mmCIF file of C-alpha atoms in Angstrom:
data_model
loop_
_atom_site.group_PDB
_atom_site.id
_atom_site.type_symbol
_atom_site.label_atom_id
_atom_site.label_comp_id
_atom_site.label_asym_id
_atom_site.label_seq_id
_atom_site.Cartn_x
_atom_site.Cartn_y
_atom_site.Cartn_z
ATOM 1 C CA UNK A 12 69.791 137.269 115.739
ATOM 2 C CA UNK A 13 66.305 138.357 117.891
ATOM 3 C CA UNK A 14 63.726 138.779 115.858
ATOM 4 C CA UNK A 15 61.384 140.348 117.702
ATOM 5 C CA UNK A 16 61.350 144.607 118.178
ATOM 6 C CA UNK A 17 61.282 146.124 120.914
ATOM 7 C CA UNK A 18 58.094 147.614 119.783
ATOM 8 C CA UNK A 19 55.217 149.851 120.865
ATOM 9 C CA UNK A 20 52.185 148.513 121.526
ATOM 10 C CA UNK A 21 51.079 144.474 120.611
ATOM 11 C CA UNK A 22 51.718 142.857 117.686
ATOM 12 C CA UNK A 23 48.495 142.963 114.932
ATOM 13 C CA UNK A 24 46.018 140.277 115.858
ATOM 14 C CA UNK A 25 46.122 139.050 111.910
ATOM 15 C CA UNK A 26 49.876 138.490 112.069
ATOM 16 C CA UNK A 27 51.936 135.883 113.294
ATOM 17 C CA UNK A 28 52.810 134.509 116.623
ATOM 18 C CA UNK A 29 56.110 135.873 117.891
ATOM 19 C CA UNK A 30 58.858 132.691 118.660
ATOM 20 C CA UNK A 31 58.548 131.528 121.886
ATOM 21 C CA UNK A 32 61.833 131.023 124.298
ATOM 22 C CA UNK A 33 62.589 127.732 123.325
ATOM 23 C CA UNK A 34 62.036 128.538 119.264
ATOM 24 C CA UNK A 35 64.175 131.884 120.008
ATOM 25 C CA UNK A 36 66.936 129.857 121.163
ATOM 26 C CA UNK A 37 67.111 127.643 118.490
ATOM 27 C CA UNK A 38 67.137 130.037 116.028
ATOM 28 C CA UNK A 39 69.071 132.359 117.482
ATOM 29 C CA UNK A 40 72.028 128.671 117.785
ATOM 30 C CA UNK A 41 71.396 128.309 114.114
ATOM 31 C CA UNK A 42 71.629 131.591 112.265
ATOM 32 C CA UNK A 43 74.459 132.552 114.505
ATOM 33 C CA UNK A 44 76.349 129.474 113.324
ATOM 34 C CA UNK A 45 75.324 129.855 110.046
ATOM 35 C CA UNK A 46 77.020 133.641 109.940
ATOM 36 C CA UNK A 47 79.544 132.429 111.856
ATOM 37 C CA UNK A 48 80.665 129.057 110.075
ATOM 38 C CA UNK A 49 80.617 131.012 106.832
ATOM 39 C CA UNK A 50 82.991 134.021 107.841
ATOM 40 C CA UNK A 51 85.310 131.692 109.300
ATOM 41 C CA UNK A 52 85.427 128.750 106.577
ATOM 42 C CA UNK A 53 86.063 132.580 104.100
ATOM 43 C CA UNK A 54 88.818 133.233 106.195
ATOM 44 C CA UNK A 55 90.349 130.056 106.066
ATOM 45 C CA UNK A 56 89.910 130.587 102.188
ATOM 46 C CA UNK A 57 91.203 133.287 102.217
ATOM 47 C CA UNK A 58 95.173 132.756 101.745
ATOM 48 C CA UNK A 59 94.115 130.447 98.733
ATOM 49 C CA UNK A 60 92.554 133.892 97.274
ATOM 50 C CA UNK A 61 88.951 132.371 97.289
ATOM 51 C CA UNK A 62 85.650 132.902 98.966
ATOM 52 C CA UNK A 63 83.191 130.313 99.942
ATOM 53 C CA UNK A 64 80.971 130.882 97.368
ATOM 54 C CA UNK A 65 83.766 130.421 94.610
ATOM 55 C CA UNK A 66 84.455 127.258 96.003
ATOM 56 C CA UNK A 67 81.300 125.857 95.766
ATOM 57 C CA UNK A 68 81.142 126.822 92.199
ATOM 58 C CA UNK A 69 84.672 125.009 91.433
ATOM 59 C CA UNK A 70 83.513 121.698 93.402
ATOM 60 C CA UNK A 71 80.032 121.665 91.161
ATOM 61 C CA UNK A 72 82.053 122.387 88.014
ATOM 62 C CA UNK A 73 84.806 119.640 88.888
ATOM 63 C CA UNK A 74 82.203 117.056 89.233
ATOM 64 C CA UNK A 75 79.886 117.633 86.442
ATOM 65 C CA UNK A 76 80.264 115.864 83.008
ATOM 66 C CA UNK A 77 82.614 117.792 80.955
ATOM 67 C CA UNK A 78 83.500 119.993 83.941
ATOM 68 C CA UNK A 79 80.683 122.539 82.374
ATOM 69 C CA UNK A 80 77.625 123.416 83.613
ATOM 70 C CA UNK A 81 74.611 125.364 82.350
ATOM 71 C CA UNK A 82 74.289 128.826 84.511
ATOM 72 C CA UNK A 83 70.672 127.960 85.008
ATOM 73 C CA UNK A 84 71.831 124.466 86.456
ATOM 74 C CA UNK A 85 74.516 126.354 88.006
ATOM 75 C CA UNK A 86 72.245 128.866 89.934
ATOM 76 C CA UNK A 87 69.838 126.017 91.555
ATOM 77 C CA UNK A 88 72.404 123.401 92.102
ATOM 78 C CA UNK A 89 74.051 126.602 94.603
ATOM 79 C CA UNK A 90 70.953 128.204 95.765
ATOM 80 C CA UNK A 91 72.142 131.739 94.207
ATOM 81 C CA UNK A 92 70.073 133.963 91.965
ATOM 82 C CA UNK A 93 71.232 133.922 88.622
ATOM 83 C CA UNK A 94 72.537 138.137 88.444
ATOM 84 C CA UNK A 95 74.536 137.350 91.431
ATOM 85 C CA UNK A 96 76.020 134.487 90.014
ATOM 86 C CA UNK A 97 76.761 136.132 86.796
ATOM 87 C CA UNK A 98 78.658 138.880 88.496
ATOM 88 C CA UNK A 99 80.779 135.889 90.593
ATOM 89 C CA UNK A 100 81.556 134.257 87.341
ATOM 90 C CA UNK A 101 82.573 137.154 85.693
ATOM 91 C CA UNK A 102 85.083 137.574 88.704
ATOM 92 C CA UNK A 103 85.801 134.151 88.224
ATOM 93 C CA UNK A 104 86.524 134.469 84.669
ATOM 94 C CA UNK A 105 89.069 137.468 84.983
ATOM 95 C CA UNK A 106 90.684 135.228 87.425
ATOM 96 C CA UNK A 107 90.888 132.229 84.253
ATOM 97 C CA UNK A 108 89.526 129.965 86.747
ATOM 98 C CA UNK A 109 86.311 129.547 84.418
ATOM 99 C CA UNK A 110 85.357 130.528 80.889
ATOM 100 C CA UNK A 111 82.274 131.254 79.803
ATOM 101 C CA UNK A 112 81.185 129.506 76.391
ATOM 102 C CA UNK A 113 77.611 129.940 74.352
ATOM 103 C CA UNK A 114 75.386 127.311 73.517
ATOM 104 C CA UNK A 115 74.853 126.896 69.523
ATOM 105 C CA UNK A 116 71.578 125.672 68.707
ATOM 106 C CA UNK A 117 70.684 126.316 72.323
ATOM 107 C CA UNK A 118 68.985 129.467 74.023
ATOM 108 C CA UNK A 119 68.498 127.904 77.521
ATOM 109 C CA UNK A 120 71.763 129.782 78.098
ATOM 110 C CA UNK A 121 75.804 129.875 78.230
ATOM 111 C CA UNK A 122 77.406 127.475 79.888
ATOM 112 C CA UNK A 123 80.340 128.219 82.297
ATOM 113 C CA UNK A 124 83.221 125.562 82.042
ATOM 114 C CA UNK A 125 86.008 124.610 84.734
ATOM 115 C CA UNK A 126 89.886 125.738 83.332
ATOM 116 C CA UNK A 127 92.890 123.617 83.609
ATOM 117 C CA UNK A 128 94.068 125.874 86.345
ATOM 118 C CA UNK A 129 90.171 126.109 87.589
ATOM 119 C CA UNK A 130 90.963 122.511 88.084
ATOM 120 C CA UNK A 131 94.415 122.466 89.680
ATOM 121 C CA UNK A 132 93.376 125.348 92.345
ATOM 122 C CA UNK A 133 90.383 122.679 93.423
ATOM 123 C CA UNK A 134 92.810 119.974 94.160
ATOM 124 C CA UNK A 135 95.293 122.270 95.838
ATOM 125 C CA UNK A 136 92.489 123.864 98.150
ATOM 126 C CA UNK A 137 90.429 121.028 98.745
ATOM 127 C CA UNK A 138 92.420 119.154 101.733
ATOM 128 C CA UNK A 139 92.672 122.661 103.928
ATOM 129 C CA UNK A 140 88.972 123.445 102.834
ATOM 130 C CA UNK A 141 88.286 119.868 104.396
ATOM 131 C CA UNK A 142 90.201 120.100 107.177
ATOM 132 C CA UNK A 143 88.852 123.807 107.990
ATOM 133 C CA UNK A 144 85.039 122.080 107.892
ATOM 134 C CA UNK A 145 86.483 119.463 110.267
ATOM 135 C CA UNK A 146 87.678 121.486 112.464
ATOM 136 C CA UNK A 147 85.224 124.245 113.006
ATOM 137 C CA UNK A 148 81.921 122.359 112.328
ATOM 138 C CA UNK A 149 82.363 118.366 111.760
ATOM 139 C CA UNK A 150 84.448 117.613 114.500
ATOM 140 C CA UNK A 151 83.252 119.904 116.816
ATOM 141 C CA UNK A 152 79.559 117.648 116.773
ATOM 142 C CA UNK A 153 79.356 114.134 118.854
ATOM 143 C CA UNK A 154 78.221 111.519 116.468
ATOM 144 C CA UNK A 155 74.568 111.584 117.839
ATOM 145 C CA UNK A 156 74.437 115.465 117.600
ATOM 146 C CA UNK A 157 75.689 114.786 113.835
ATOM 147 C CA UNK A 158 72.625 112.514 113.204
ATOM 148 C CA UNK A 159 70.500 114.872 114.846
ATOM 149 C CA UNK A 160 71.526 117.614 113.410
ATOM 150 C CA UNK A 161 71.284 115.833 109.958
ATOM 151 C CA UNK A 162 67.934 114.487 110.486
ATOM 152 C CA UNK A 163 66.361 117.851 111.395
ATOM 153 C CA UNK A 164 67.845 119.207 108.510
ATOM 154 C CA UNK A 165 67.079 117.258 105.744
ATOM 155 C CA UNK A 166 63.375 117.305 105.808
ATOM 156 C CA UNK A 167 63.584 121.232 105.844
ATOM 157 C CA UNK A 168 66.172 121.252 103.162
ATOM 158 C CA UNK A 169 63.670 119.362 100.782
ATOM 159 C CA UNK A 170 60.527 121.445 101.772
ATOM 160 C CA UNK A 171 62.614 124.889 100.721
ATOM 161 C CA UNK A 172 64.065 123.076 97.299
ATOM 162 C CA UNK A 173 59.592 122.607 96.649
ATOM 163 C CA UNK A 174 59.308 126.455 97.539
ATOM 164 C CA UNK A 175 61.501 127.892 95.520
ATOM 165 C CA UNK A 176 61.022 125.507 92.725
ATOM 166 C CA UNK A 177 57.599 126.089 93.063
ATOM 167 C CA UNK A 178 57.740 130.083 93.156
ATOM 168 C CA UNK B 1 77.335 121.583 98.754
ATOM 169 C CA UNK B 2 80.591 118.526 97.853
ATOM 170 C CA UNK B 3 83.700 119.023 99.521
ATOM 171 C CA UNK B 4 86.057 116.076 97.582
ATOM 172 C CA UNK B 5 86.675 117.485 94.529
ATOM 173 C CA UNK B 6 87.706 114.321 91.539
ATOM 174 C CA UNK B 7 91.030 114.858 92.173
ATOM 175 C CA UNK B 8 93.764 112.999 90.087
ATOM 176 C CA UNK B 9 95.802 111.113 92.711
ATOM 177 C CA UNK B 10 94.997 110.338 96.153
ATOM 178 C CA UNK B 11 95.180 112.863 98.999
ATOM 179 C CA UNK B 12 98.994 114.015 100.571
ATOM 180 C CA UNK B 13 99.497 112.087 103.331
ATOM 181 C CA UNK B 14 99.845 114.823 105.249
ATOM 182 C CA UNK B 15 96.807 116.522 104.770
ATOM 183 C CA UNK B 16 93.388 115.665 106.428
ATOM 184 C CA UNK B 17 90.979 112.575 105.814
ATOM 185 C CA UNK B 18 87.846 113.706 103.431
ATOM 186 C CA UNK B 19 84.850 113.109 105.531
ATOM 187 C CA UNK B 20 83.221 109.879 105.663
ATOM 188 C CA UNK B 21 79.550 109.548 104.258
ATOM 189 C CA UNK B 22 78.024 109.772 107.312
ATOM 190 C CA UNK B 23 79.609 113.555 107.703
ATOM 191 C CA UNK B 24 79.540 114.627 104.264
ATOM 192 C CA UNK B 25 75.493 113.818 104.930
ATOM 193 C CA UNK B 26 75.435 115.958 107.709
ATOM 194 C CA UNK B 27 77.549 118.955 106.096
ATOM 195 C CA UNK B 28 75.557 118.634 103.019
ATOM 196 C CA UNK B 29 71.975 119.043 105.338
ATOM 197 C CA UNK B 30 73.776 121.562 106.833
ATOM 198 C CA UNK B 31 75.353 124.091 104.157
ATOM 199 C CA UNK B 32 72.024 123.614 101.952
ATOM 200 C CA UNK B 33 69.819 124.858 104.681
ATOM 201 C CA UNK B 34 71.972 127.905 105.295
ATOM 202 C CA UNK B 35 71.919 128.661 101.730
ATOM 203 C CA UNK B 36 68.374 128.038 101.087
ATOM 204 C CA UNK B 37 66.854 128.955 104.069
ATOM 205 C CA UNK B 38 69.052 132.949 103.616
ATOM 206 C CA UNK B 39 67.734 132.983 100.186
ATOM 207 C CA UNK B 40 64.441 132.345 101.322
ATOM 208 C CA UNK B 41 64.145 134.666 103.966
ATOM 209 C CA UNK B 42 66.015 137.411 101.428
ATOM 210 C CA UNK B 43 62.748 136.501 99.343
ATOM 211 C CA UNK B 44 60.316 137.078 102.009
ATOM 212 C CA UNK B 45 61.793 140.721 103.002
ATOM 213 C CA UNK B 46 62.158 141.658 99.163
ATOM 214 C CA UNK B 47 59.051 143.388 99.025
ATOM 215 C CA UNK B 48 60.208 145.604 102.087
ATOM 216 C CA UNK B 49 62.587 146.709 100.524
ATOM 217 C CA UNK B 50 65.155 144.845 102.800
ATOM 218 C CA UNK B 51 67.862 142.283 102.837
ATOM 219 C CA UNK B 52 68.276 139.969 105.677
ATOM 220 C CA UNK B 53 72.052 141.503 106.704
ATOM 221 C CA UNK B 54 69.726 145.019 106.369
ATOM 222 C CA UNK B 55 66.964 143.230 108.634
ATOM 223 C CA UNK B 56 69.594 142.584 111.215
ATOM 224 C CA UNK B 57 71.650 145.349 112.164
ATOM 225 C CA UNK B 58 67.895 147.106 112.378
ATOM 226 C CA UNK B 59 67.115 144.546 114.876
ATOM 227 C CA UNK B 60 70.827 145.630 116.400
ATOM 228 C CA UNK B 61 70.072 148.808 116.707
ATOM 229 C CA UNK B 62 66.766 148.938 118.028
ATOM 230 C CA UNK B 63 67.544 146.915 120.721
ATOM 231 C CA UNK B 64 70.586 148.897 121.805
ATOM 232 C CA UNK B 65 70.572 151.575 124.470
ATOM 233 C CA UNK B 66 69.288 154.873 123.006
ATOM 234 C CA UNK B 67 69.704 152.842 119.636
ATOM 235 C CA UNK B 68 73.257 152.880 118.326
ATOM 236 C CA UNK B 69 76.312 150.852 118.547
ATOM 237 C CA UNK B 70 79.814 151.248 117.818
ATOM 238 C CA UNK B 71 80.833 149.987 114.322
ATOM 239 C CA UNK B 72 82.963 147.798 115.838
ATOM 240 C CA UNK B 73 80.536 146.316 118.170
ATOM 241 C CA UNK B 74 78.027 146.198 115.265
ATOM 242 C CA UNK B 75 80.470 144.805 112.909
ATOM 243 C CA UNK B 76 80.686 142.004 116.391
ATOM 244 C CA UNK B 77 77.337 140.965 116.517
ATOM 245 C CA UNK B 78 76.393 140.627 113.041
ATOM 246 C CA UNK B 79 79.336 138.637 112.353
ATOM 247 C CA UNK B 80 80.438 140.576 109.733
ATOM 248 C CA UNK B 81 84.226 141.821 108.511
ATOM 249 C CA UNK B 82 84.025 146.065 108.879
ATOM 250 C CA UNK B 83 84.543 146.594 105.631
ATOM 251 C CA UNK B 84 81.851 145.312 104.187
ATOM 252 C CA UNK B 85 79.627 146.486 107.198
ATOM 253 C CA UNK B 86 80.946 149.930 106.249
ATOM 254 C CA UNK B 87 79.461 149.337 102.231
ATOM 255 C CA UNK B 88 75.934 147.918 104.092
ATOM 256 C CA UNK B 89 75.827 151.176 106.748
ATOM 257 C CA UNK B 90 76.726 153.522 103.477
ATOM 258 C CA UNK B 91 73.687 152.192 101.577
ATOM 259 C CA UNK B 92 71.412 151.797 104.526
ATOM 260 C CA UNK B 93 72.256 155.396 105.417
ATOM 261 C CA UNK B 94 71.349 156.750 101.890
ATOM 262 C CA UNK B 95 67.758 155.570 102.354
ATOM 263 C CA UNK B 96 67.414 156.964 105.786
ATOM 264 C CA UNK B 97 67.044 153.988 108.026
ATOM 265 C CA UNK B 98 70.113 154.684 109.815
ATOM 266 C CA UNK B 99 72.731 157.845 110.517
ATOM 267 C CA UNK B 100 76.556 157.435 111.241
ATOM 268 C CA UNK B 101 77.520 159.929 114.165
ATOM 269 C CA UNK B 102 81.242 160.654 115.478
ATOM 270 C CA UNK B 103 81.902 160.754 118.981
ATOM 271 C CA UNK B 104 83.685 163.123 120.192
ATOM 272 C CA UNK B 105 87.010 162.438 122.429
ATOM 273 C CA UNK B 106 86.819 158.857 121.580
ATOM 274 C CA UNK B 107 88.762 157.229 118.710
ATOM 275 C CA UNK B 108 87.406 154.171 118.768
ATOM 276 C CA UNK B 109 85.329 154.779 116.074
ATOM 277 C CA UNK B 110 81.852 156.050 114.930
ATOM 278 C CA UNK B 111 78.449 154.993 115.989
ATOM 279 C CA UNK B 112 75.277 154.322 113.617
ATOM 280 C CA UNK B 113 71.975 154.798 115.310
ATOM 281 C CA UNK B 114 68.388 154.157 113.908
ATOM 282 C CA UNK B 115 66.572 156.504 112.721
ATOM 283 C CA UNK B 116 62.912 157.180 113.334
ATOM 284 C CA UNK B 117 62.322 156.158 109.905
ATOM 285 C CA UNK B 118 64.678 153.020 110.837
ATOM 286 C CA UNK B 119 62.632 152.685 113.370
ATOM 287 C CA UNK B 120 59.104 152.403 111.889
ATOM 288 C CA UNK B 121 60.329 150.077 109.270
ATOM 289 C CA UNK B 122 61.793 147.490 111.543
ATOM 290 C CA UNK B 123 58.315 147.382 113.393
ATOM 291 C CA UNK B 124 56.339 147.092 110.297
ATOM 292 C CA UNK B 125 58.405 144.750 108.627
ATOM 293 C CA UNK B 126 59.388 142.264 112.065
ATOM 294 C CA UNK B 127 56.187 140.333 112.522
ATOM 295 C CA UNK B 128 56.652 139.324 108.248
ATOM 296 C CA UNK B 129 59.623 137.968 109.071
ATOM 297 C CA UNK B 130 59.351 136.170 112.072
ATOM 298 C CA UNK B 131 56.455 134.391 109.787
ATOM 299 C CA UNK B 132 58.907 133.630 107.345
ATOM 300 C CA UNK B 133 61.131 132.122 109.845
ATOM 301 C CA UNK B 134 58.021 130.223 111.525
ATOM 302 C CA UNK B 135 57.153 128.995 107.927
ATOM 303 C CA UNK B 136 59.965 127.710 106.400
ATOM 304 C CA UNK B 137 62.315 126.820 109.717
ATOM 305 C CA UNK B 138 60.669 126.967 113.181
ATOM 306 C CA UNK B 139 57.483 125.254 112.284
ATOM 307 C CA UNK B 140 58.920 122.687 110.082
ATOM 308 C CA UNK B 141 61.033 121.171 113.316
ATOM 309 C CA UNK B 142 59.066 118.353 115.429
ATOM 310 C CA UNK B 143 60.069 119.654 118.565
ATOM 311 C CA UNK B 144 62.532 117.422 119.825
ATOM 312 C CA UNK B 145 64.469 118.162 116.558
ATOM 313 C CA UNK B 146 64.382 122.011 117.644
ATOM 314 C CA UNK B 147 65.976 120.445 120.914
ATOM 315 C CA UNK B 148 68.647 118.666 119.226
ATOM 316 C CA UNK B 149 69.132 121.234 116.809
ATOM 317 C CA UNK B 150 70.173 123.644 119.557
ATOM 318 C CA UNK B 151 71.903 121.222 121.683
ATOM 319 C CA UNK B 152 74.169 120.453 118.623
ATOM 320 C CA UNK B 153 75.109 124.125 117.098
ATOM 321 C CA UNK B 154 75.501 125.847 120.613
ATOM 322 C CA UNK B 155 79.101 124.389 121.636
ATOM 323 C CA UNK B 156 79.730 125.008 118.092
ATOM 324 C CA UNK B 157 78.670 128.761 118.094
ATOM 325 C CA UNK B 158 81.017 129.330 121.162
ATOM 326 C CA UNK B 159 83.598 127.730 120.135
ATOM 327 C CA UNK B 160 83.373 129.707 116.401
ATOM 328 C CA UNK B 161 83.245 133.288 118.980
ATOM 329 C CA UNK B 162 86.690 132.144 120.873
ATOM 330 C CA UNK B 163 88.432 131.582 117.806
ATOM 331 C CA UNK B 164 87.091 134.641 116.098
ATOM 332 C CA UNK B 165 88.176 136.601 119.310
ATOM 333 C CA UNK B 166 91.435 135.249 119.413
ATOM 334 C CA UNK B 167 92.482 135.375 115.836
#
C-alpha cells in the first residue's frame, strides 16, 4: 500500500519525511502480506465456519486456566478493542462456542469461558489451521529468512505492547 | 497468537506436524506485529476520522488514472473479498469521500472515484500517517533488518497473489 499522495505542491516543512525507496519497499512487502496472509488463512477457515479472529479467541481460551478468560485480559492478550470484541463474542456465543459468565464480588468485568463444543471445534480445526500457516507463510521462508524475519520483529512487537499499554 | 491448541490425544497421523519452536517464534513475531502494528495505525488515523482499510482505497484512488477503479480491481488491490468492500464503499460514500458511478455498455461492474472532498482529505491526512508508519515500524528497523524483512515477505507476497488468482 503507497503511502504517499500524489499531491499538489511539497509536503509541510513541520511534518514528516516521506519513506524513501528502500523503506517504501519494505513496507509496501509487509502490509501486503499482512492483508494478504490474513484473507487467505480466513479462507482456509472458512469451511470450518470460522474467521481468523475467532480462532485466536478459541486458542487463548483453550489454554488459559479454567478455559475462561477475563474480556479485559481477553482484549490485550489479542490486540482488539474491547467493543469489537464484545460484538465477536456475542457472535461467538449464539454459535455456543463460548458463554459469557459475570464475576460475583468482581467489577473488573465478565469473563467469557470456552464450551465443550468451543473445545472440540479447536481440536478439529487446529491441524488444517496449522497446516494452512505452513503452507502459505512458514514454509514458504528459508530458515535464515525465518530468523530474520523473527528478529526484526520482535523488538517492534515489544515497543507497540509499551505504546498501547502506555496510552 | 498459539496455534497448538491442548488437545486431548496426539495429532492424526495424517494431518500436519505443529510447528517446531523455532517457527511458532517466528509466527508469533509475525501475527502480533500485524495485529498491533493495524491497531496502531487505526489509532493514529482516529482523529481523521479514518480507518486504515478507509486510508487505503483513498490512496487507490488517488493514484489511479482520472481517480477511479473498477470494484473489482479495487476489491484486487486492497486485498479485500467484494462484499465487504461493497459495506466500506457504502459508508465511505455517505460521508462524501468517494462516489460509485455505472459505466455504461460495460457489465463488468461499477467504478468508485474520489471525490474532491476525497481528495483533500487524503492529502491532509497522508503525511500523519506516513509518521505513524515511520514511528512505530520504519524507524524502529536497523536497516539491514528492513533488508531482510523485505527479502523474506516478497516471495511470500507473490506466491499469496498466484494462489489468490488461481483459486
Amino acid at each position: 500500500m503507497p503511502t504517499e499522495p500524489q499531491a499538489d505542491g511539497p509536503p509541510q516543512a513541520s511534518l514528516p519525511r516521506w519513506l524513501t525507496d528502500d523503506e517504501q519497499r519494505a513496507w509496501r512487502a509487509y502490509i501486503q502480506l499482512a492483508q494478504l496472509l490474513m484473507r487467505q488463512l480466513d479462507r482456509d477457515l472458512h469451511p470450518f465456519g470460522l474467521s481468523m479472529h475467532d480462532y485466536e479467541i478459541l486458542v487463548e481460551l483453550s489454554e488459559a486456566p479454567r478455559n475462561r478468560l477475563r474480556m479485559t485480559e481477553l482484549a490485550d492478550r489479542t490486540a482488539q478493542s474491547r467493543s469489537r470484541l464484545s460484538h465477536q463474542i456475542s457472535r461467538m456465543e449464539s454459535r455456543g462456542l463460548v458463554v459469557r459468565e459475570g464475576c460475583e464480588g468482581d467489577k473488573r468485568g465478565t469473563f467469557t469461558v470456552l464450551t465443550d463444543h468451543g473445545g472440540q471445534v479447536i481440536r478439529e480445526v487446529a491441524p488444517h489451521h496449522v497446516a494452512s500457516v505452513r503452507r502459505h507463510f512458514i514454509d514458504q521462508l528459508a530458515a535464515d529468512g525465518r530468523t530474520a524475519l523473527t528478529d526484526a520483529c520482535e523488538p517492534v512487537v515489544d515497543r507497540l505492547r509499551k505504546t498501547r499499554d502506555r496510552d
